[in-house]
Backbone as CSV, one residue per row, in Angstrom:
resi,resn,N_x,N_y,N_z,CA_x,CA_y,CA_z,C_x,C_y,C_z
1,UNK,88.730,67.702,109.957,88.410,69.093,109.624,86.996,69.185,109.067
2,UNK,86.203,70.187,109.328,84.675,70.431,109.311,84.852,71.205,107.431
3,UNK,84.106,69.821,106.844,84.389,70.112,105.433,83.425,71.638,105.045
4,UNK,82.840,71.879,105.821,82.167,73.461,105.370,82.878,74.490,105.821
5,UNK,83.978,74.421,106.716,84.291,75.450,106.884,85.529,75.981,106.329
6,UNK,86.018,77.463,106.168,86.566,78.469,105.274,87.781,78.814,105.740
7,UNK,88.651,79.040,105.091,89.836,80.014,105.496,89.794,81.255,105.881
8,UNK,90.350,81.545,106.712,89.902,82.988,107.526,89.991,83.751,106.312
9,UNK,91.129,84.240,105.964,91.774,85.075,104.675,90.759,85.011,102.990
10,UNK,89.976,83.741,102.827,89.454,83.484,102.299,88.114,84.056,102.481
11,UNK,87.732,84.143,103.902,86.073,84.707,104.289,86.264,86.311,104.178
12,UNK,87.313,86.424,104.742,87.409,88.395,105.203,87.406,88.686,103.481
13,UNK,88.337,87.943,102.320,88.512,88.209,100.856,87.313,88.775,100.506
14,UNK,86.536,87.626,100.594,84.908,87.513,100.271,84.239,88.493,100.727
15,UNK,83.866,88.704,102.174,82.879,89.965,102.728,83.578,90.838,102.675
16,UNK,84.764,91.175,102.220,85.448,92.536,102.750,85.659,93.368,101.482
17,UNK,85.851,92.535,100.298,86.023,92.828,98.775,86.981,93.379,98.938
18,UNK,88.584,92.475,99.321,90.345,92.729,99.538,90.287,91.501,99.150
19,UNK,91.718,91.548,99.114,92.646,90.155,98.357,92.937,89.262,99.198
20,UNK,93.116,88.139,99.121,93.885,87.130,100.315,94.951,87.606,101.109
21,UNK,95.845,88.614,100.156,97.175,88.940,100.950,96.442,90.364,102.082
22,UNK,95.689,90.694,101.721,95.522,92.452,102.134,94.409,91.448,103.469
23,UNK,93.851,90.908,103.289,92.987,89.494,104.846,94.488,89.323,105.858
24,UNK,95.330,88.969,105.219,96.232,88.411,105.964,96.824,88.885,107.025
25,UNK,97.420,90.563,106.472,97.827,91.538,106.966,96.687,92.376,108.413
26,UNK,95.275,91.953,107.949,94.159,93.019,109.103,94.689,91.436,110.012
27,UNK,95.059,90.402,109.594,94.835,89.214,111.046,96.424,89.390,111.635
28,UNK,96.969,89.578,110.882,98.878,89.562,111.256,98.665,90.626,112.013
29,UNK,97.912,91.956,111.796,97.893,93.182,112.781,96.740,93.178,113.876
30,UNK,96.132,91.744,114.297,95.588,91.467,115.294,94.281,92.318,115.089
31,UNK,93.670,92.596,113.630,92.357,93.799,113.637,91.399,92.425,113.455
32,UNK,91.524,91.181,113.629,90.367,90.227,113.410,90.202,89.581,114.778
33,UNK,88.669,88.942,114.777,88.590,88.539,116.046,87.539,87.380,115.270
34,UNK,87.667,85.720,116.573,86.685,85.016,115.595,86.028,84.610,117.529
35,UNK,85.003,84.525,117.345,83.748,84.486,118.582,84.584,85.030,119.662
36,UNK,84.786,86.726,119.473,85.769,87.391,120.969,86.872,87.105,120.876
37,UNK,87.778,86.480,119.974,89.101,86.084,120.674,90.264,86.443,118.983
38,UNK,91.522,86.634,119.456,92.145,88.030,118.567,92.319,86.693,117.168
39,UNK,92.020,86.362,116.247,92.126,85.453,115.605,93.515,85.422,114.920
40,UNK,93.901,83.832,114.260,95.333,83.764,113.784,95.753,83.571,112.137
41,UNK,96.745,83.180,111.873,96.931,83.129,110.271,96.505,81.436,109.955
42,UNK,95.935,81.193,109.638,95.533,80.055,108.959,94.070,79.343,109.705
43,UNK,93.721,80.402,110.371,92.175,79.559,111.072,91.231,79.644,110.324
44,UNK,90.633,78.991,110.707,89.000,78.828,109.929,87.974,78.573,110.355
45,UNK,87.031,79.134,109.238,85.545,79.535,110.325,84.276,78.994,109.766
46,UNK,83.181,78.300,110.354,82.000,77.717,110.004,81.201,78.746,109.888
47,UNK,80.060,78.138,109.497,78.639,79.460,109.150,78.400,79.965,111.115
48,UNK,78.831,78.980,111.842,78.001,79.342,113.440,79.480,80.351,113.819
49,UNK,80.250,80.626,113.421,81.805,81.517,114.380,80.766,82.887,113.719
50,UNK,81.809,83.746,114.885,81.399,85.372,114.604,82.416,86.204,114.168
51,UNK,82.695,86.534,113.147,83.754,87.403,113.259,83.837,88.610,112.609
52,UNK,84.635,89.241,113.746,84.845,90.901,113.648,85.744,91.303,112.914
53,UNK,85.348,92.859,112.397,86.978,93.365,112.121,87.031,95.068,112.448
54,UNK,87.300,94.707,113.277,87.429,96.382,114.032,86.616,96.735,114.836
55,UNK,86.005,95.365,115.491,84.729,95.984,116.305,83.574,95.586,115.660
56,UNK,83.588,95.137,114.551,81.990,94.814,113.863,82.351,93.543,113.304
57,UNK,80.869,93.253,113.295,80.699,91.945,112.918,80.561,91.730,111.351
58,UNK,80.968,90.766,110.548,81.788,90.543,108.943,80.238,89.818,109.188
59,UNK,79.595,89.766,108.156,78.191,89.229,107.513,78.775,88.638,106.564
60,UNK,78.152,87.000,106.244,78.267,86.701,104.688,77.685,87.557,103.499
61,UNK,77.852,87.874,102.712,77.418,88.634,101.485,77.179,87.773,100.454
62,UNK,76.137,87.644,99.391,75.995,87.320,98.421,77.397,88.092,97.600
63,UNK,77.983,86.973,96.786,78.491,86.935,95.810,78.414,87.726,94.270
64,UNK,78.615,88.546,94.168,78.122,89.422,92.493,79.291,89.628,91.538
65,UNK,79.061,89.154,90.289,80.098,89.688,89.326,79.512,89.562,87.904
66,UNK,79.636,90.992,87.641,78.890,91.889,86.377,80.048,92.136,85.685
67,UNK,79.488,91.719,84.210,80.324,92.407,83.559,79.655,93.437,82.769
68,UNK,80.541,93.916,82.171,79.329,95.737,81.409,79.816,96.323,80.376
69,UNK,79.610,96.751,79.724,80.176,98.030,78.616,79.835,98.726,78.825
70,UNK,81.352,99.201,78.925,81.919,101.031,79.501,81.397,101.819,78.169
71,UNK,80.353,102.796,77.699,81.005,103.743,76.490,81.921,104.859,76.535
72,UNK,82.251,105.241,75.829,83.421,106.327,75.718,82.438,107.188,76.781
73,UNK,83.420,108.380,77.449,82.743,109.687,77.727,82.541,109.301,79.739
74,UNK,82.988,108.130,79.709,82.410,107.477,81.270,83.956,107.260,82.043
75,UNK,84.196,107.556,83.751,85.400,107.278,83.903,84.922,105.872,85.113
76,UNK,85.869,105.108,85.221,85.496,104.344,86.192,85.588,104.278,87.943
77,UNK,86.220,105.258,87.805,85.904,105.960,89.808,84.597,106.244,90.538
78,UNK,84.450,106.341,91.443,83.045,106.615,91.943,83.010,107.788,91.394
79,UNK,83.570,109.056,91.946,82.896,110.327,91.937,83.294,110.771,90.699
80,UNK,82.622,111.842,90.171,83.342,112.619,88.750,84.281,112.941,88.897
81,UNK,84.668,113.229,87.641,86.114,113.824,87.022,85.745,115.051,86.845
82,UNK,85.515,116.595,87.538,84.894,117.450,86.600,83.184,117.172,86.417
83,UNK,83.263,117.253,85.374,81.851,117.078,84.661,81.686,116.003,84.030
84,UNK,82.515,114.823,84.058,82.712,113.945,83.438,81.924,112.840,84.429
85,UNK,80.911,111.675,83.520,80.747,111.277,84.571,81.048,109.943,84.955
86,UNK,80.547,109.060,85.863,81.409,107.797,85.934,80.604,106.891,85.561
87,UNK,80.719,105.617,85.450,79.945,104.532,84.744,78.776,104.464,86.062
88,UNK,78.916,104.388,87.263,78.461,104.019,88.223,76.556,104.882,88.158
89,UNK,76.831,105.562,87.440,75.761,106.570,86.874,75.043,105.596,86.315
90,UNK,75.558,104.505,85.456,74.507,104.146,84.488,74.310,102.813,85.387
91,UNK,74.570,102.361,86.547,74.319,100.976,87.367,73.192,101.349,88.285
92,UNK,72.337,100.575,88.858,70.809,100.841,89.910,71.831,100.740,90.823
93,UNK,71.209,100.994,91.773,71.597,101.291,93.191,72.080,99.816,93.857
94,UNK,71.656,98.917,93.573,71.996,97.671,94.371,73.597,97.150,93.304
95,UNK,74.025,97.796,92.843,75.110,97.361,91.821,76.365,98.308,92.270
96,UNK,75.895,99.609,92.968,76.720,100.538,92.978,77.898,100.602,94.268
97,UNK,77.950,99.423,95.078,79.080,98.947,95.872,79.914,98.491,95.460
98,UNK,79.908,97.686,94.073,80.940,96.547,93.605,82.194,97.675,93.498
99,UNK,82.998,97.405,93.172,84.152,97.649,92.584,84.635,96.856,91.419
100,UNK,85.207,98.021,90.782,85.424,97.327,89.193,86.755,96.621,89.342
101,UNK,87.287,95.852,88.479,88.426,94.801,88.072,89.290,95.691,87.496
102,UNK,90.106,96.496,87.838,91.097,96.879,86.495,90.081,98.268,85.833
103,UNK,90.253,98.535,85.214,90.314,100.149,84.601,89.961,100.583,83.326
104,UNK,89.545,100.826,82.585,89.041,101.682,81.713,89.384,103.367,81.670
105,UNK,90.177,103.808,80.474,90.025,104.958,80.837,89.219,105.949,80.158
106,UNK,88.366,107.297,80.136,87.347,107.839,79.930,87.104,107.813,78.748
107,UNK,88.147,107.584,77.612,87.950,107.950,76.452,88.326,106.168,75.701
108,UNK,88.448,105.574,76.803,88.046,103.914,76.027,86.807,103.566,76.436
109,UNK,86.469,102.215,75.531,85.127,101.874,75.772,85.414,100.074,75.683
110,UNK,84.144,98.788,76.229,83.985,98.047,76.346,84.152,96.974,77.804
111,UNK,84.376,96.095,77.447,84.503,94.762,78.496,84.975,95.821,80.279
112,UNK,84.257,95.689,80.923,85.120,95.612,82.517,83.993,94.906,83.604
113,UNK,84.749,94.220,84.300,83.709,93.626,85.355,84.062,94.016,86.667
114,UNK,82.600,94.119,87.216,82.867,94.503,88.461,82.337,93.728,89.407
115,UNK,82.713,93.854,90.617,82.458,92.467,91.634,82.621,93.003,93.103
116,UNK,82.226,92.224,94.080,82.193,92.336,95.378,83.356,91.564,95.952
117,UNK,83.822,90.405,95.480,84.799,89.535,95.526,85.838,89.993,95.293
118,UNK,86.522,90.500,96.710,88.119,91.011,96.084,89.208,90.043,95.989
119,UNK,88.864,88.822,96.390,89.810,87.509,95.728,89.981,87.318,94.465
120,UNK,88.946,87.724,93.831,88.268,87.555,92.072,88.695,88.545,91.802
121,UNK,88.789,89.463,92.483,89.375,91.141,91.599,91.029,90.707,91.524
122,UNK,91.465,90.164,92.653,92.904,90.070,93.105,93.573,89.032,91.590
123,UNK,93.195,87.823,91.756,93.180,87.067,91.008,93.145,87.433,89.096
124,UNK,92.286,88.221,88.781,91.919,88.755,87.496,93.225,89.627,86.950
125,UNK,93.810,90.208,88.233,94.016,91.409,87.824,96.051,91.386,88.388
126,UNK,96.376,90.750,89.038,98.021,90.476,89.903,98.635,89.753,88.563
127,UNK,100.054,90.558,88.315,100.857,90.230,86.969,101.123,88.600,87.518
128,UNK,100.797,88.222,88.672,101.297,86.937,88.381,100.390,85.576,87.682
129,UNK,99.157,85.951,87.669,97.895,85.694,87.347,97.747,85.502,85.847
130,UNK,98.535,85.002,84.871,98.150,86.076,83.524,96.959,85.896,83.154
131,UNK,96.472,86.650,82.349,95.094,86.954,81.978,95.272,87.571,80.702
132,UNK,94.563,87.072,79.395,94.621,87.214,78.186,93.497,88.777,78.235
133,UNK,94.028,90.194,77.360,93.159,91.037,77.452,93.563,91.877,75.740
134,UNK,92.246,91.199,75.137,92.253,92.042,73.988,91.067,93.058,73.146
135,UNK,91.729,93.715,72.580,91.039,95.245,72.312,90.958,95.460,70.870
136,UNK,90.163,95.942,70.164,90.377,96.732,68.762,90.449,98.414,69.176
137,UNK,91.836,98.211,68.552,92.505,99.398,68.710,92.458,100.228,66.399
138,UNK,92.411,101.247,66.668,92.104,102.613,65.797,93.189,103.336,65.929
139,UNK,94.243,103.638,65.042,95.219,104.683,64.686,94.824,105.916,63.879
140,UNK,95.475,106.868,64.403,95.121,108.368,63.398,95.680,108.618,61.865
141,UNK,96.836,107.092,61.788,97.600,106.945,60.698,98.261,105.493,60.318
142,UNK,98.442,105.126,59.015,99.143,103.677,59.003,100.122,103.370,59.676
143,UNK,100.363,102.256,60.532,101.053,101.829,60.939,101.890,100.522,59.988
144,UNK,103.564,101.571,60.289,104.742,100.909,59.469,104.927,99.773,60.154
145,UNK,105.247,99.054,59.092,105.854,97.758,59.363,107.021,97.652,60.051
146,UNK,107.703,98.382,59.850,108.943,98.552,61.020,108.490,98.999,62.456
147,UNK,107.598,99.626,62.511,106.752,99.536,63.680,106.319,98.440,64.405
148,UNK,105.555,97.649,63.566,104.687,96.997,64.088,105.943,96.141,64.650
149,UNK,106.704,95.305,63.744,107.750,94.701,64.293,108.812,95.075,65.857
150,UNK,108.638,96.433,65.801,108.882,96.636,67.078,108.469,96.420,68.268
151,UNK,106.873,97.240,68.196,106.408,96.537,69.194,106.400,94.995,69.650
152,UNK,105.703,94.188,68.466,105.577,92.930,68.475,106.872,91.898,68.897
153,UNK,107.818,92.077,68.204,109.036,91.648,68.478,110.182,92.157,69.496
154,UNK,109.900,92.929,69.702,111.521,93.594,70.517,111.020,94.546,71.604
155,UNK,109.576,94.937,71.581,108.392,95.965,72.571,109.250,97.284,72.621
156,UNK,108.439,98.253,73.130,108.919,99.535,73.150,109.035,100.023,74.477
157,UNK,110.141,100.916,74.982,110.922,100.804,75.763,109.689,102.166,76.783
158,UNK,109.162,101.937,77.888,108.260,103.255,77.810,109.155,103.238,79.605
159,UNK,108.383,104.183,80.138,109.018,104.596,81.805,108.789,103.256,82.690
160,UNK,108.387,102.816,82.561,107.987,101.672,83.344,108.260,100.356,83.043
161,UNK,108.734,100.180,81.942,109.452,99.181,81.420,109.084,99.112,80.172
162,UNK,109.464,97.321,79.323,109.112,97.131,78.036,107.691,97.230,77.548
163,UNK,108.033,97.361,76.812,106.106,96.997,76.365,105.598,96.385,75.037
164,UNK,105.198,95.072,75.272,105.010,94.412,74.035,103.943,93.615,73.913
165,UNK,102.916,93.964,72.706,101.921,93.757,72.250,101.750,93.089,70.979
166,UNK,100.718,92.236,71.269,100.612,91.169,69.497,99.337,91.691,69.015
167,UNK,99.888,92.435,67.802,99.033,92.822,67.080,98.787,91.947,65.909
168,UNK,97.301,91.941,65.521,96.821,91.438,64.296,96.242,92.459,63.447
169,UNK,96.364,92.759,61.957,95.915,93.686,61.600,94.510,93.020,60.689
170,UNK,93.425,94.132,61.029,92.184,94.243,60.617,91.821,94.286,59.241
171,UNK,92.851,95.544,58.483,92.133,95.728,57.114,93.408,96.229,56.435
172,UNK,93.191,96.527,55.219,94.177,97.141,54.588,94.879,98.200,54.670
173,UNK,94.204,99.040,55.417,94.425,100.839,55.696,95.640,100.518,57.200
174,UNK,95.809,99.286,57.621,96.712,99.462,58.457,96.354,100.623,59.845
175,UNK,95.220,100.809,60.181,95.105,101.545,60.950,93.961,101.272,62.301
176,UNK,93.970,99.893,61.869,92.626,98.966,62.346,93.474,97.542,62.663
177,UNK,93.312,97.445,64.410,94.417,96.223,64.729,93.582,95.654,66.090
178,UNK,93.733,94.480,66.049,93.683,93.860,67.093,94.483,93.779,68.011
179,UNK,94.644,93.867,68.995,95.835,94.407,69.999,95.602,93.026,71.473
180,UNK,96.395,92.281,71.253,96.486,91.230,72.654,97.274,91.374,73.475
181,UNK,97.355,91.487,74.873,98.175,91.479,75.447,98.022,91.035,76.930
182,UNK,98.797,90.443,77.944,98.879,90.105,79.130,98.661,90.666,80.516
183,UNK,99.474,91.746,80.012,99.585,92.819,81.187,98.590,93.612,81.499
184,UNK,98.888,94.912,82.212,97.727,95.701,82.241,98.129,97.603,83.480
185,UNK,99.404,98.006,82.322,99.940,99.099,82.754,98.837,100.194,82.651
186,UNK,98.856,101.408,83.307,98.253,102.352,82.947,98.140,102.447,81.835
187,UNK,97.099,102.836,80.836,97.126,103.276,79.347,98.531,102.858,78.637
188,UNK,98.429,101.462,78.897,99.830,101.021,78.141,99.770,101.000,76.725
189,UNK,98.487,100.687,76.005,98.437,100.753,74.681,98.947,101.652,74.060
190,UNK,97.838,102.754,74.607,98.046,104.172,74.305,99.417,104.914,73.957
191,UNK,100.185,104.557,75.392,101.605,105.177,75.985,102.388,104.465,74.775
192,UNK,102.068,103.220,74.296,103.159,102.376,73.204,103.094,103.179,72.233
193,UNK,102.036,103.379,71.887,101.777,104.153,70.412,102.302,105.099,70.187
194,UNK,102.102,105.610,71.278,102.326,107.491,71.222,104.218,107.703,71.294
195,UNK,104.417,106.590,72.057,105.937,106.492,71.844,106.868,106.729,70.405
196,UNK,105.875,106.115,69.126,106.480,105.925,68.139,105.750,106.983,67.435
197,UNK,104.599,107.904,67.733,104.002,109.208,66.989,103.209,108.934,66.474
198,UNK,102.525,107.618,67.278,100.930,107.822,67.021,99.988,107.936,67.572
199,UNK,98.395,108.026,67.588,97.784,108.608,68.463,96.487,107.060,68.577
200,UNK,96.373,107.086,69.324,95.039,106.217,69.069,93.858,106.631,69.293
201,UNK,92.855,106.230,68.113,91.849,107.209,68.542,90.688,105.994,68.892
202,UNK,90.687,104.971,68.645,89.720,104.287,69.501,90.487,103.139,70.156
203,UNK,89.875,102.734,71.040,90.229,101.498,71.848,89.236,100.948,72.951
204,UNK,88.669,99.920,72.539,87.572,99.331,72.556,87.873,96.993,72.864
205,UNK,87.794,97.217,74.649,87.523,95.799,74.990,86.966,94.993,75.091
206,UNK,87.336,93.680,73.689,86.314,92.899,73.817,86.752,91.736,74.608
207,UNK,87.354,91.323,75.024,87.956,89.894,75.868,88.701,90.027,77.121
208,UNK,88.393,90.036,77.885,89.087,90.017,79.045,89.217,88.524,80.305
209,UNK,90.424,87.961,80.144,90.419,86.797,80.734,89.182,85.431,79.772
210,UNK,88.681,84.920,80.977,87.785,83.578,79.973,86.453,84.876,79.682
211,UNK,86.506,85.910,79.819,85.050,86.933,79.864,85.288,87.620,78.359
212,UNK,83.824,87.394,77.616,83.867,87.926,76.476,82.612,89.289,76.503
213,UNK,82.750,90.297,75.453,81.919,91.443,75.400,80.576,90.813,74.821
214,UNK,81.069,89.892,73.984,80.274,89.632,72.575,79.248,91.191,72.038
215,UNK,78.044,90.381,72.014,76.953,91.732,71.391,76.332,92.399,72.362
216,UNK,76.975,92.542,73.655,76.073,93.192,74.922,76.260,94.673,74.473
217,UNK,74.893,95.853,74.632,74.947,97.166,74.111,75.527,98.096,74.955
218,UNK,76.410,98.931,74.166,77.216,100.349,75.739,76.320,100.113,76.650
219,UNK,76.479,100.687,77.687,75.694,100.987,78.566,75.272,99.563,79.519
220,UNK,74.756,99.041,79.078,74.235,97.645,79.462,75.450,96.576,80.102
221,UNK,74.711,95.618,80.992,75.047,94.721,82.357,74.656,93.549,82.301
222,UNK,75.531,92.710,82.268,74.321,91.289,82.970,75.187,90.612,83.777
223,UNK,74.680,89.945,85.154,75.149,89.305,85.926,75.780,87.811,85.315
224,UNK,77.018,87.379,85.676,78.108,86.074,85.384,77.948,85.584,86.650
225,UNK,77.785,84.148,86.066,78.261,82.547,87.325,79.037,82.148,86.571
226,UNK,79.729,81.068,87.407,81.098,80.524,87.695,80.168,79.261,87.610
């Protein structure tokens, strides 16, 4: 076997910015072709093969993965919300293809990376994957100890299932917590809180997977290697 060359599912991942499984499916439905001919599940391709997908030819792409701080007030979709606008506003133009990892929502702020690599998005982000993701989270009020024990110990029961979070608390006022957790439901934090009648008023990511925020400023980007 020609040690340079790639897994089909692996190349389309790469130039196509989809997952291994979502590659699999355009070759299982016969939409790939490798030099003219309908390509199969497990082939592989050197820098000299050509391959199509739908009629066009798949280019290697440079590799990109940014991570950034979101500030509050920003949503992470391309187009606005309204008047609201999206982070993609504050990226140059050669940044503004990636697609982000996972989600932020308008009124959180910190850690999200975005990438061209939808193997790396796939990977970051599939419950089977775990991935450590923690936040300093802000309450509108102290949080009881019979609370906290709930979540932490026994999780809170929301539409979509359990939900359980390890909190560390910050300061004395009980209203200032470190919030860890695995998963990565819609506004699951949020939805926990509000379950038990509270509100959160900040929530702010600093760790996501081996990727840290550290002191990078809102707004601001810098390109990650592997």
């Amino acid at each position: 076997m020609d040690s340079t060359s790639l897994r089909l599912n692996k190349y389309l991942a790469t130039n196509l910015g989809i997952s291994r499984r979502e590659a699999d499916i355009l070759i299982e439905r016969e939409k790939v072709k490798i030099n003219g001919k309908i390509a199969e599940i497990g082939a592989r391709v050197t820098e000299t093969d050509q391959v199509e997908y739908n009629g066009k030819t798949i280019s290697r792409q440079k590799l990109i993965y940014l991570l950034f701080h979101k500030p509050v007030g920003y949503v992470c979709s391309r187009r606005r919300q309204g008047e609201t606008p999206t982070l993609y506003e504050l990226l140059p133009d050669e940044y503004k293809a990636l697609k982000t990892v996972g989600r932020l929502d308008k009124n959180s702020s910190g850690l999200i990376l975005l990438t061209n690599d939808g193997d790396f998005a796939f990977r970051m982000t599939h419950p089977s994957f775990v991935k450590n993701k923690t936040y300093l989270v802000e309450l509108d009020r102290e949080l009881m100890p019979l609370h906290q024990q709930m979540i932490a110990d026994f999780g809170i029961n929301l539409p979509d299932g359990i939900s359980k979070l390890r909190l560390t608390r910050l300061d004395d006022t009980r209203k200032a917590w470190q919030v860890n957790m695995s998963e990565g439901r819609n506004r699951q934090i949020r939805r926990t809180f509000d379950a038990l009648g509270y509100k959160v008023t900040k929530l702010h990511r600093i760790e996501f997977g081996p990727y840290q925020l550290g002191d990078l400023p809102a707004g601001k980007f810098k390109e990650i290697n592997f």
